[in-house]
mmCIF file of C-alpha atoms in Angstrom:
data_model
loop_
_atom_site.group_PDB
_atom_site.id
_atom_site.type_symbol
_atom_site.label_atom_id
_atom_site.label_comp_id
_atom_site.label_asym_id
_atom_site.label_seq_id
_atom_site.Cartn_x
_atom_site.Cartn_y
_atom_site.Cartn_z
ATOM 1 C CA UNK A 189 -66.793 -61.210 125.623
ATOM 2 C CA UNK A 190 -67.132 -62.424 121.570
ATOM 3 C CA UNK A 191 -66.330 -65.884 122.833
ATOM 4 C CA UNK A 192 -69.650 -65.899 126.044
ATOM 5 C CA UNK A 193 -71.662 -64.451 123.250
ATOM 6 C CA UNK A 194 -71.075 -67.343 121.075
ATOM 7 C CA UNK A 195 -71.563 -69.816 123.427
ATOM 8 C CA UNK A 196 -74.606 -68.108 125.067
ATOM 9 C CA UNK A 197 -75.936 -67.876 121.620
ATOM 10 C CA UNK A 198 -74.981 -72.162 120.729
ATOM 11 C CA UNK A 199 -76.632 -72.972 124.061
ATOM 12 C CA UNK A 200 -79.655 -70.917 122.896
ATOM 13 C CA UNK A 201 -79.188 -73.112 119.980
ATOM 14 C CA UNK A 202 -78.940 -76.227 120.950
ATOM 15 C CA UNK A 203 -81.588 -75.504 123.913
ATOM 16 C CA UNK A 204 -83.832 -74.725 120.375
ATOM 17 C CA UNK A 205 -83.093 -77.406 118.681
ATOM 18 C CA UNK A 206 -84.121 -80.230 121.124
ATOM 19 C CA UNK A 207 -87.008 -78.781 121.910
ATOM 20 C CA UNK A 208 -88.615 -78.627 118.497
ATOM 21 C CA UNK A 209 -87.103 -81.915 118.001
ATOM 22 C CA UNK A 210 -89.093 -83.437 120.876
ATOM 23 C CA UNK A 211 -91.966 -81.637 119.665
ATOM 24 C CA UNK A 212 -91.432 -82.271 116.044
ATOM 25 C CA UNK A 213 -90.514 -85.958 116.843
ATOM 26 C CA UNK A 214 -93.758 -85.910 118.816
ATOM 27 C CA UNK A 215 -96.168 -85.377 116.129
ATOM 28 C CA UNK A 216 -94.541 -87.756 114.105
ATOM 29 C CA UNK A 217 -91.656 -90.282 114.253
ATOM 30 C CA UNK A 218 -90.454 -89.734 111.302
ATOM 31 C CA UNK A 219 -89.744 -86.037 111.360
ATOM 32 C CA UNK A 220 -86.544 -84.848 109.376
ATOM 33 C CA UNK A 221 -83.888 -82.875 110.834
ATOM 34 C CA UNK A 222 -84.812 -80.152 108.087
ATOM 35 C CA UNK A 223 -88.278 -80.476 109.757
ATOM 36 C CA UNK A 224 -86.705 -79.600 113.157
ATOM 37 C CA UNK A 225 -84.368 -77.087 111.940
ATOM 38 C CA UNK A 226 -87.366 -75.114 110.452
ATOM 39 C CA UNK A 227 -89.339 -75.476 113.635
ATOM 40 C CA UNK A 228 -85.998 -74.495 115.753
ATOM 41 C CA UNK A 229 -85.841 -71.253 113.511
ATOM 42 C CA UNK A 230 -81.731 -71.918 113.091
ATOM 43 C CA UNK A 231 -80.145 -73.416 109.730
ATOM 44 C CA UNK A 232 -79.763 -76.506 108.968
ATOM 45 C CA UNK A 233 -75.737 -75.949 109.485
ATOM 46 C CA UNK A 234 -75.891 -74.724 112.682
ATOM 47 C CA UNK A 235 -78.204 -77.995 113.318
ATOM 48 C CA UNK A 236 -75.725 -79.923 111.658
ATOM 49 C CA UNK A 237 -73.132 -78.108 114.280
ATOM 50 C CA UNK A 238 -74.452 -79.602 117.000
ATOM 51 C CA UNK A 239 -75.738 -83.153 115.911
ATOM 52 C CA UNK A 240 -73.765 -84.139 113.235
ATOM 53 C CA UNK A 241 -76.419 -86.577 112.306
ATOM 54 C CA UNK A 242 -80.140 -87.007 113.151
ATOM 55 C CA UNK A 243 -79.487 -90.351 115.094
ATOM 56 C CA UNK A 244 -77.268 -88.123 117.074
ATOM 57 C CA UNK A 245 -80.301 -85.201 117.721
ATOM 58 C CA UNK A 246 -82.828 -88.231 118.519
ATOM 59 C CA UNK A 247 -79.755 -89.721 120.985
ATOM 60 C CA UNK A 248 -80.040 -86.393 123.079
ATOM 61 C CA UNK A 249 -83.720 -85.438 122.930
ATOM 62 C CA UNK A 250 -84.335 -89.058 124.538
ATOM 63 C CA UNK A 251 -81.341 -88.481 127.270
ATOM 64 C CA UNK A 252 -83.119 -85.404 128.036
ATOM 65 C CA UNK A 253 -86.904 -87.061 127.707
ATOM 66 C CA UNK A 254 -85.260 -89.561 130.458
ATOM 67 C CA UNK A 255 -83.718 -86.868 132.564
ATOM 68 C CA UNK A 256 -87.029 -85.202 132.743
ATOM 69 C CA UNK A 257 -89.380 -88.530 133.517
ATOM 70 C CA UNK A 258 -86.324 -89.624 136.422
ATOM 71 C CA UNK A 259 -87.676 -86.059 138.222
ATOM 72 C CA UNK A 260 -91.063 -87.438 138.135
ATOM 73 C CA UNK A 261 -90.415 -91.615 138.796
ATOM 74 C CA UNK A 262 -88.285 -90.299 142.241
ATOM 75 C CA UNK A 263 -91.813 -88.879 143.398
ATOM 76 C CA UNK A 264 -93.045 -92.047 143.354
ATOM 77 C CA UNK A 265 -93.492 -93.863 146.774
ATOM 78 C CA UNK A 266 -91.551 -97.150 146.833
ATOM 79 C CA UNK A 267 -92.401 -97.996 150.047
ATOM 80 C CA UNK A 268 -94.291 -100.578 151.778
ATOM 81 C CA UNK A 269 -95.873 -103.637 149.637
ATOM 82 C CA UNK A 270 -93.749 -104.483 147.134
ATOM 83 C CA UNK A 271 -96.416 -105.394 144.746
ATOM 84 C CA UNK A 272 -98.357 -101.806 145.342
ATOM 85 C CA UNK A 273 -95.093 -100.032 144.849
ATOM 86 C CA UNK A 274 -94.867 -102.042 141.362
ATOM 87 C CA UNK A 275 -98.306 -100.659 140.578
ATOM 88 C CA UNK A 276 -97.668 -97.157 141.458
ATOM 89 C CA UNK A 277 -94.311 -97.160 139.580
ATOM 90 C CA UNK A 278 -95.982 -99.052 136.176
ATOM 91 C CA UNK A 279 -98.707 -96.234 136.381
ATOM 92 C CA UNK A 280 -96.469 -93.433 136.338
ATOM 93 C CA UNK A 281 -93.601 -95.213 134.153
ATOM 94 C CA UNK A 282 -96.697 -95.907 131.861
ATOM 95 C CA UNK A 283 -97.571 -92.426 131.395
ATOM 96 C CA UNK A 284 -94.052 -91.258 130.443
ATOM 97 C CA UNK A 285 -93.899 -94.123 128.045
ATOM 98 C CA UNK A 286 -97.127 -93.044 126.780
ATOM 99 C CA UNK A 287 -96.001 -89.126 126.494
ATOM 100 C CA UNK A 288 -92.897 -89.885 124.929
ATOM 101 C CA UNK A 289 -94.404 -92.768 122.361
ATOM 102 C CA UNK A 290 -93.244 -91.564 119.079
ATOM 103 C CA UNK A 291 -90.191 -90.770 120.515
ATOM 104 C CA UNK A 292 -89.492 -94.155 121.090
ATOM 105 C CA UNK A 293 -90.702 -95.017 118.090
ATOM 106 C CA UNK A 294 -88.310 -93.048 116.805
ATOM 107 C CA UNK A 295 -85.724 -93.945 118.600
ATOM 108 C CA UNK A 296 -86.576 -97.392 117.997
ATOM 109 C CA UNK A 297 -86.538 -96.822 114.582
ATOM 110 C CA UNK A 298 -82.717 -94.735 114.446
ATOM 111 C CA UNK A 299 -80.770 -95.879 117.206
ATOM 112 C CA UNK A 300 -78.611 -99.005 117.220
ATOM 113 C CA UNK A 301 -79.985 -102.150 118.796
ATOM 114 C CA UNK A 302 -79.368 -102.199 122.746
ATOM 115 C CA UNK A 303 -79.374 -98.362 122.899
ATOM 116 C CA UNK A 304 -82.430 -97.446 124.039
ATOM 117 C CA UNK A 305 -82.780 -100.003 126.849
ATOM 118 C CA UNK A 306 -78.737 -98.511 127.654
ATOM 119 C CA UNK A 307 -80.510 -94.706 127.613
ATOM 120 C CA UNK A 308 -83.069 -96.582 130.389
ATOM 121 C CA UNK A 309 -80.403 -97.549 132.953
ATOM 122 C CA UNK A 310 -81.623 -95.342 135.195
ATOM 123 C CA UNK A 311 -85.122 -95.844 135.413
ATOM 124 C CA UNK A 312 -84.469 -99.909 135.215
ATOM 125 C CA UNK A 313 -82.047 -99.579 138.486
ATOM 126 C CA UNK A 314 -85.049 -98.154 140.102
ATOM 127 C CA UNK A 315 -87.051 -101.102 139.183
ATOM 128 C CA UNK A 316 -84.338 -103.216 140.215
ATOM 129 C CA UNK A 317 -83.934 -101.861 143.641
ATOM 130 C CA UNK A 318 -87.694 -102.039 144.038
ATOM 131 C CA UNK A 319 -87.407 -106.204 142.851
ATOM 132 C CA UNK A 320 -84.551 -107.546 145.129
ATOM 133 C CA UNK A 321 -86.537 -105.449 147.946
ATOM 134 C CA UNK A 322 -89.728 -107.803 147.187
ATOM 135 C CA UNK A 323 -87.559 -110.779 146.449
ATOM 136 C CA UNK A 324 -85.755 -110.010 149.954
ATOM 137 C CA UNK A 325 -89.423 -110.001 151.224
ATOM 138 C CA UNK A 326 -90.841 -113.253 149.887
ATOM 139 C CA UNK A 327 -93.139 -111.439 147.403
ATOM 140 C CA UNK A 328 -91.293 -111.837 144.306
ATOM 141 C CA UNK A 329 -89.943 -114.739 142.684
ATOM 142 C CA UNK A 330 -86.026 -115.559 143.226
ATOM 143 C CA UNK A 331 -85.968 -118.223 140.723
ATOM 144 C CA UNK A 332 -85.070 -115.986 137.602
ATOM 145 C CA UNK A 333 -82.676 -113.266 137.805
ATOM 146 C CA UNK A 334 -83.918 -109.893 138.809
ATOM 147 C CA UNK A 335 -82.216 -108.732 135.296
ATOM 148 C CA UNK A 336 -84.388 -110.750 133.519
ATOM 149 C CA UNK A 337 -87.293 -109.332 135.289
ATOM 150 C CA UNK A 338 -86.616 -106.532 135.014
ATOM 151 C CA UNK A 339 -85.985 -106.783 130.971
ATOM 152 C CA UNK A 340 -89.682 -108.327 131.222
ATOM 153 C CA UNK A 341 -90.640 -105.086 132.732
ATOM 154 C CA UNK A 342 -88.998 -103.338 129.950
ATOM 155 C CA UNK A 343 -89.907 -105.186 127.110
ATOM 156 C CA UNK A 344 -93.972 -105.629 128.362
ATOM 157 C CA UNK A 345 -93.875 -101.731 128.934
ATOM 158 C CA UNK A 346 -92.604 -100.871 125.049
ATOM 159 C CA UNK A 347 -94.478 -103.927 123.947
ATOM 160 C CA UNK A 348 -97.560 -101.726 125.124
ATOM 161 C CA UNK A 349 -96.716 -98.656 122.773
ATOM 162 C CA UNK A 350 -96.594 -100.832 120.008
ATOM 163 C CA UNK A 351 -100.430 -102.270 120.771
ATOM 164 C CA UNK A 352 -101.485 -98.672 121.110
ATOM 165 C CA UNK A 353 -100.054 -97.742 117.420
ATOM 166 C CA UNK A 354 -101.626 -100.516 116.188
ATOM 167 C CA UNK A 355 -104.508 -100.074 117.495
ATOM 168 C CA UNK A 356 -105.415 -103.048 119.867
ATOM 169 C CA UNK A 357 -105.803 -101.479 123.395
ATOM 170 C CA UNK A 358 -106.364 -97.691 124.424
ATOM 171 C CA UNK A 359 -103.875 -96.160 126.018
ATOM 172 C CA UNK A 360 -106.353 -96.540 129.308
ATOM 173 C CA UNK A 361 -106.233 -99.808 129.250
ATOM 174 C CA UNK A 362 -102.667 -100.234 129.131
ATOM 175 C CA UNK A 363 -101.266 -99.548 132.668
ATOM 176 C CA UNK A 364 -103.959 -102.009 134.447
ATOM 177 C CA UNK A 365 -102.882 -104.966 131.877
ATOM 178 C CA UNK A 366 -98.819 -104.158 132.006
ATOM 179 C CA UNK A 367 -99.743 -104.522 135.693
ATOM 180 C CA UNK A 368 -101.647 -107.248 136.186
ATOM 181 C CA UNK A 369 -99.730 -109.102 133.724
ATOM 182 C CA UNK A 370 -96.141 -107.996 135.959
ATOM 183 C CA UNK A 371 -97.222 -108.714 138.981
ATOM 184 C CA UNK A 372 -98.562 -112.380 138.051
ATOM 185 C CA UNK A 373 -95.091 -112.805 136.022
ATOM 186 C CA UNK A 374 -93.276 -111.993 139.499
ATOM 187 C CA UNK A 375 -95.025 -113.620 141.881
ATOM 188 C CA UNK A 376 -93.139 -115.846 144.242
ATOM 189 C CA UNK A 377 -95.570 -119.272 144.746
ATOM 190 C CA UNK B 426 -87.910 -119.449 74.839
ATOM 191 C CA UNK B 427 -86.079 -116.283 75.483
ATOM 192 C CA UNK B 428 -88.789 -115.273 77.847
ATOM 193 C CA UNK B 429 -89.142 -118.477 79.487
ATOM 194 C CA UNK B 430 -85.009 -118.266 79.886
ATOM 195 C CA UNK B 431 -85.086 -114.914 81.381
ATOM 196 C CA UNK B 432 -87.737 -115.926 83.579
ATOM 197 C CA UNK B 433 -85.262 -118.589 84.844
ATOM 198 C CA UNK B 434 -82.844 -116.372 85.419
ATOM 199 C CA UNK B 435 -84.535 -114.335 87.005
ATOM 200 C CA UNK B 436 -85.815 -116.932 89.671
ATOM 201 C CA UNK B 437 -82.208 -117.976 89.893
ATOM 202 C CA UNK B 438 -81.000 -114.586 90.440
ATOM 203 C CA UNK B 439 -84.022 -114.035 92.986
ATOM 204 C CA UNK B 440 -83.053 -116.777 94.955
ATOM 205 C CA UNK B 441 -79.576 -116.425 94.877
ATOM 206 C CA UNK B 442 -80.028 -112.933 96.189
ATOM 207 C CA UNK B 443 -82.626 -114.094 99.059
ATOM 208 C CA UNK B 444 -80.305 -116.838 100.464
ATOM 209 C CA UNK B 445 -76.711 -114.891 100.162
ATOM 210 C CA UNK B 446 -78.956 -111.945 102.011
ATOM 211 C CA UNK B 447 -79.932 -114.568 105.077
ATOM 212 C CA UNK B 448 -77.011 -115.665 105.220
ATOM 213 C CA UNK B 449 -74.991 -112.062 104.966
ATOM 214 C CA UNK B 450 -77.413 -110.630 107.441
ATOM 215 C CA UNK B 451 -77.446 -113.552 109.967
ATOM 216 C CA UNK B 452 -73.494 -112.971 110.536
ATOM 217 C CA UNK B 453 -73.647 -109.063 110.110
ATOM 218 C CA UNK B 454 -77.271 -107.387 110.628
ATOM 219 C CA UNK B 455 -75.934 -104.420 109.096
ATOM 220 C CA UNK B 456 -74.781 -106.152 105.788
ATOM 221 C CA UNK B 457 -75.037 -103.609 102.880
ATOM 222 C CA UNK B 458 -76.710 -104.479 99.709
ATOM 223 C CA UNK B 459 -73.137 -104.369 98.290
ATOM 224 C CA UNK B 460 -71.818 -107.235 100.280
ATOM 225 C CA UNK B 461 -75.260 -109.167 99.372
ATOM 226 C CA UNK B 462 -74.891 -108.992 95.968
ATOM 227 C CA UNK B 463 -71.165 -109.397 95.593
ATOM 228 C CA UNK B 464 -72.070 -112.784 97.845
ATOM 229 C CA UNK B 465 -75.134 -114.296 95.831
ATOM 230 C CA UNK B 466 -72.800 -113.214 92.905
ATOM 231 C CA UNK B 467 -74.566 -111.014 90.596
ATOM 232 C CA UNK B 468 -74.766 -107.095 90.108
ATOM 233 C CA UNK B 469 -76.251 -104.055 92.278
ATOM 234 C CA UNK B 470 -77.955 -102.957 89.610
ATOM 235 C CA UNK B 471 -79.551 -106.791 89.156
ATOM 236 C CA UNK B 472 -80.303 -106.712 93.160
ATOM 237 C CA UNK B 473 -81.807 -103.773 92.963
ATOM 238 C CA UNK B 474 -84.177 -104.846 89.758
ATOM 239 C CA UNK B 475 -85.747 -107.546 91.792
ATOM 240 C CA UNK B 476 -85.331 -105.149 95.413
ATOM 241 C CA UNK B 477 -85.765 -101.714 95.310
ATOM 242 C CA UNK B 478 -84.686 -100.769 98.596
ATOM 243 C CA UNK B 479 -82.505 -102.941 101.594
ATOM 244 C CA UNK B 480 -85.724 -102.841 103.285
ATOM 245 C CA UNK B 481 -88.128 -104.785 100.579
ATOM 246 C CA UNK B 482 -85.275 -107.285 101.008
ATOM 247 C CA UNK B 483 -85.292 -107.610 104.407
ATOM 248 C CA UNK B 484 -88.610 -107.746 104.478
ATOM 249 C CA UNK B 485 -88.845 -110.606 101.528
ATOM 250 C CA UNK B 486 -85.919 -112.950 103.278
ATOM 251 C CA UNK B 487 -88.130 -112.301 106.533
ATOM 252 C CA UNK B 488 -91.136 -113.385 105.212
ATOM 253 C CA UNK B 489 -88.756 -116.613 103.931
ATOM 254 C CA UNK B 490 -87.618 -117.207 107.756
ATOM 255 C CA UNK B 491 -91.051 -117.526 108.385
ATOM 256 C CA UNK B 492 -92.570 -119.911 106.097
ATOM 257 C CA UNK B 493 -89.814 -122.086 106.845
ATOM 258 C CA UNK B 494 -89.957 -121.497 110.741
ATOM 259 C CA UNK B 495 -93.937 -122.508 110.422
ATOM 260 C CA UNK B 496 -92.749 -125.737 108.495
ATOM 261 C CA UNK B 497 -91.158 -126.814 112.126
ATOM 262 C CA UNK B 498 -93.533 -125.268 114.372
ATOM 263 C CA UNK B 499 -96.460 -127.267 112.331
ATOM 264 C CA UNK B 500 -95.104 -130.112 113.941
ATOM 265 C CA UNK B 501 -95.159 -129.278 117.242
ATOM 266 C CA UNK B 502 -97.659 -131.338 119.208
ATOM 267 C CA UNK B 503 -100.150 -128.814 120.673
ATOM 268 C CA UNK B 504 -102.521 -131.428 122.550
ATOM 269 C CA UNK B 505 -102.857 -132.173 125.672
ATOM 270 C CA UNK B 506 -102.234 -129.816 128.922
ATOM 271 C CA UNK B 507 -101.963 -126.464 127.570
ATOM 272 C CA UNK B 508 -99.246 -125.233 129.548
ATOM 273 C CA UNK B 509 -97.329 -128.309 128.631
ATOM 274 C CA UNK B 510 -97.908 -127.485 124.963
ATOM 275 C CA UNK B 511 -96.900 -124.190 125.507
ATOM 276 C CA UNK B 512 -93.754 -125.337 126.807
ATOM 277 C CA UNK B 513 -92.908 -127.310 123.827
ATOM 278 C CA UNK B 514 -94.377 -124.219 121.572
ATOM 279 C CA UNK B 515 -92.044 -121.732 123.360
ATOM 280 C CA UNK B 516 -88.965 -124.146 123.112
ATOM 281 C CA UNK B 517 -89.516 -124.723 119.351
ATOM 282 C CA UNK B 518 -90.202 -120.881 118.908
ATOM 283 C CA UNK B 519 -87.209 -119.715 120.655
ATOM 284 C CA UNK B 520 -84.949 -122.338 118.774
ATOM 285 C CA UNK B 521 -86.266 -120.194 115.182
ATOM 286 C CA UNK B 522 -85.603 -116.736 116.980
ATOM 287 C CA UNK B 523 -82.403 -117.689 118.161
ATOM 288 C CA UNK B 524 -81.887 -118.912 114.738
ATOM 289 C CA UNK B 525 -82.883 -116.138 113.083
ATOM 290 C CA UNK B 526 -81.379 -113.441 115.631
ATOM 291 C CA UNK B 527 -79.162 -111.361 113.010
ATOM 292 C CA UNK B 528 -82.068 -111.312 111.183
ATOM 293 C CA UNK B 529 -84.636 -110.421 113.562
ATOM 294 C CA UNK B 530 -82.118 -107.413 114.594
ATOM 295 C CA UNK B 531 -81.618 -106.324 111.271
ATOM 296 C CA UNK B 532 -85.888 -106.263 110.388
ATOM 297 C CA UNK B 533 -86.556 -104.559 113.772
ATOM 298 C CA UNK B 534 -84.112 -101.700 112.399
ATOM 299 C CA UNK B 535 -84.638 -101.451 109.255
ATOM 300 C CA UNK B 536 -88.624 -102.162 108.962
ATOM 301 C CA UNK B 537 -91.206 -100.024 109.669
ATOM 302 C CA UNK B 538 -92.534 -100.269 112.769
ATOM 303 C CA UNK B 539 -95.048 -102.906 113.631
ATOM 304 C CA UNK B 540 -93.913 -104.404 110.802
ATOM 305 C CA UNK B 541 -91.479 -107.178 112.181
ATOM 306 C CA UNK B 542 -94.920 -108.297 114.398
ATOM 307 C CA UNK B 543 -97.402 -107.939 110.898
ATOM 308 C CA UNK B 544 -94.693 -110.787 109.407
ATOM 309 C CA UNK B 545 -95.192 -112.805 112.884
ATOM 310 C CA UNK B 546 -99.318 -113.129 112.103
ATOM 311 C CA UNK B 547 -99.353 -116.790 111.205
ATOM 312 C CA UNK B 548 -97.084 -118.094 114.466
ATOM 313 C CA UNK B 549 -98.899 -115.519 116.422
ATOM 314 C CA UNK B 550 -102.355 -117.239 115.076
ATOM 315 C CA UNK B 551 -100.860 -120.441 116.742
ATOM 316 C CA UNK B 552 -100.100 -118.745 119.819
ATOM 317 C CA UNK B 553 -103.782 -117.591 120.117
ATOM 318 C CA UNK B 554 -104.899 -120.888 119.284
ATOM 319 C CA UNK B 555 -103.999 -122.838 121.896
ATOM 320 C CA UNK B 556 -104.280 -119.476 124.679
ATOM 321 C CA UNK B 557 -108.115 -119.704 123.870
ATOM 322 C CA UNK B 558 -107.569 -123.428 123.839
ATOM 323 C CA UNK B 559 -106.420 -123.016 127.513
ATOM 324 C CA UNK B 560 -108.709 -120.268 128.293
ATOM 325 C CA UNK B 561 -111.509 -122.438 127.862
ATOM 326 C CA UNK B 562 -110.020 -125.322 129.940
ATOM 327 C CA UNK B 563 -109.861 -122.737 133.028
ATOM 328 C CA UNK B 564 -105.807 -123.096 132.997
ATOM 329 C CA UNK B 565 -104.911 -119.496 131.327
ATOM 330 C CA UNK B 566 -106.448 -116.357 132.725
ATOM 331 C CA UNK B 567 -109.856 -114.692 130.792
ATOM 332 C CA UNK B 568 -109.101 -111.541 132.659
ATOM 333 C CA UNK B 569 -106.580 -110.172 129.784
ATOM 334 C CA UNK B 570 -107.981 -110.355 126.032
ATOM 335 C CA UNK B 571 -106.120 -113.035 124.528
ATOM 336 C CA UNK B 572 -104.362 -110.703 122.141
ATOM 337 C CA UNK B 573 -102.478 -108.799 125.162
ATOM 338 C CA UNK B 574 -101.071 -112.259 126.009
ATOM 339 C CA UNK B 575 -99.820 -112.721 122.383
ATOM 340 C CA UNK B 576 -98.052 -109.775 122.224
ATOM 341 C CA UNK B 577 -96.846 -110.357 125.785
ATOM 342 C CA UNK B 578 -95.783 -113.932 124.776
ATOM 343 C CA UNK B 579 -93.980 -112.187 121.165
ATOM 344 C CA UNK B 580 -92.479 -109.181 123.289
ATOM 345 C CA UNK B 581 -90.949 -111.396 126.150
ATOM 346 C CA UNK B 582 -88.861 -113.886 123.077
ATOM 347 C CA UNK B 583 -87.855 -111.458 121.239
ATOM 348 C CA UNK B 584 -86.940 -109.209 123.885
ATOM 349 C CA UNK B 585 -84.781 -112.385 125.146
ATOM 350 C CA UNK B 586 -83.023 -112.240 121.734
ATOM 351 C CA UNK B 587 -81.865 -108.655 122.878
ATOM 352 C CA UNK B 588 -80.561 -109.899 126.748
ATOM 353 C CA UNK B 589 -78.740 -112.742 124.758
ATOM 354 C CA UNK B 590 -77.471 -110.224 122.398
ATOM 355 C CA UNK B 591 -76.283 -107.600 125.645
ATOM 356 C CA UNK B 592 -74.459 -111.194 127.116
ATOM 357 C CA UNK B 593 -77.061 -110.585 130.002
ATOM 358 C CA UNK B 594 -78.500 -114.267 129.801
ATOM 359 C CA UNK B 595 -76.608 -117.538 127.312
ATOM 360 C CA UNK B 596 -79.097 -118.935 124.780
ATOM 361 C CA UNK B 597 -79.503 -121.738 126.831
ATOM 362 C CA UNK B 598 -80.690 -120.008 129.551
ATOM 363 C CA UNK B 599 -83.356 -118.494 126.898
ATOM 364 C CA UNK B 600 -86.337 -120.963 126.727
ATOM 365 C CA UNK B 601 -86.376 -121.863 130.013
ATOM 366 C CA UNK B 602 -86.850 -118.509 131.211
ATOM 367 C CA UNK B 603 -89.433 -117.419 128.884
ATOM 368 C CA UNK B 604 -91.458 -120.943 129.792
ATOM 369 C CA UNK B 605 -91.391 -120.171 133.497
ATOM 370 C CA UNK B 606 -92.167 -116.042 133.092
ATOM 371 C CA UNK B 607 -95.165 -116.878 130.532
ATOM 372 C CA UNK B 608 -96.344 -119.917 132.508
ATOM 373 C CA UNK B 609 -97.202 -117.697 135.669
ATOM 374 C CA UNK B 610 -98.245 -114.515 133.828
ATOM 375 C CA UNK B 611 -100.778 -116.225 131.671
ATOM 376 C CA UNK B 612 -101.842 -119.197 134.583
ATOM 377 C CA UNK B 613 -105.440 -118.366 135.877
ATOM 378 C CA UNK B 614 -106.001 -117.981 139.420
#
């Protein structure tokens, strides 16, 4: 009975924890994990606990921030026109992007190089799928590997976030150029 | 003639320091100050006179790469058929990223962010030069603001530098692929 308690009261924990630390990472990329463990209401020992590091506590918010956008990127409708499904899937990959910005900034910032496009496998299989499907149907190009489109996705997309933070488009404007710019990129002649 | 000796040294010592740090970092990105020191053989407490922090020395053997890197692409012949030129532009640029790929890695961690971009702002001048260049002649689109297609143009190489670094594409495959993915997202309809 001791031994539920404790672990009913760590998964309250840890359930605390990586929600102030999206929240906390939210408002500002730079948060510390003293920061979060103020805002989670638990010590900075029991943070410590559980993510032994901050890299570690940014690692998991951004698993979970991924987890959460995959519910809403397998609503989208892949079907029909390749190119149209690319547009619907930029806009909504764009807004998840653009909720979880300083997260990535963060992440960006913490995690060692390669990881955060790793922490995107799933999302980037989707795009994948959605590439050899319009490559299969003379709409895409076939003379570059769909991996390397598909980092151009990825790299275009985060390239984005950065022009927002420094100002040089609105976050409007951002989904219509990462678009128009894709599908020209990807275009079979 | 003491002062004018310690100045000496002190350039000595500075530039000691700024060429055992490229060359540390360009095999290791995560070379400590320790092993940059101990390799441009003088003190921590020297290295740390001249750089406060392993960023402010990243940063200063950055800015380095660069003015040398825009000694090379100076020469690049820009005339002619814009896309051509951008061809050559892209295969000279990518040649100084691939170069400089520890390094690169290293800045994008350890820099603030936008920061690694800031350093790019007299190459990326070039880029926009010859975009408008190309805008005017009718062969690049005017439907993007020519700053989009810099960053898409910066985001795309260095994002290469990444897939090269995963073993997803060779460095040879590199230019070639960023030629043919720029040439059709920036081409005018």
């Amino acid at each position: 009975m001791a031994v539920t308690t404790r672990r009913a009261d760590a998964q309250r924990n840890i359930a605390a924890i990586l929600t102030a630390a999206a929240e906390c990472l939210s408002r500002d990329p730079a948060a510390s994990t003293s920061d979060i463990a103020k805002a989670a209401g638990v010590g900075r020992v029991t943070l410590y606990g559980h993510f032994p590091s901050r890299a570690e506590l940014i690692d998991a918010v951004f698993v979970q921030a991924i987890a959460t956008g995959e519910e809403t990127l397998g609503q989208v409708d892949l079907t029909g026109d390749p190119r149209e499904a690319l547009g619907r899937l930029v806009e909504s990959s764009w807004q998840l992007v653009d909720q979880y910005r300083a997260l990535l900034l963060a992440a960006q910032d913490s995690l060692p190089p390669g990881r955060v496009r790793e922490l995107h496998a799933d999302p980037m299989a989707r795009v994948e799928r959605l590439l050899e499907r319009g490559r299969d149907e003379g709409v895409f190009r076939t003379d570059l590997p769909t991996s390397w489109l598909v980092s151009v996705m990825h790299n275009v997309m985060h390239g984005a976030a950065s022009e927002i933070h420094a100002g040089r488009i609105t976050s409007d404007q951002a989904a219509p150029y990462i678009t128009a710019t894709l599908l020209a990129a990807f275009r079979s002649d």
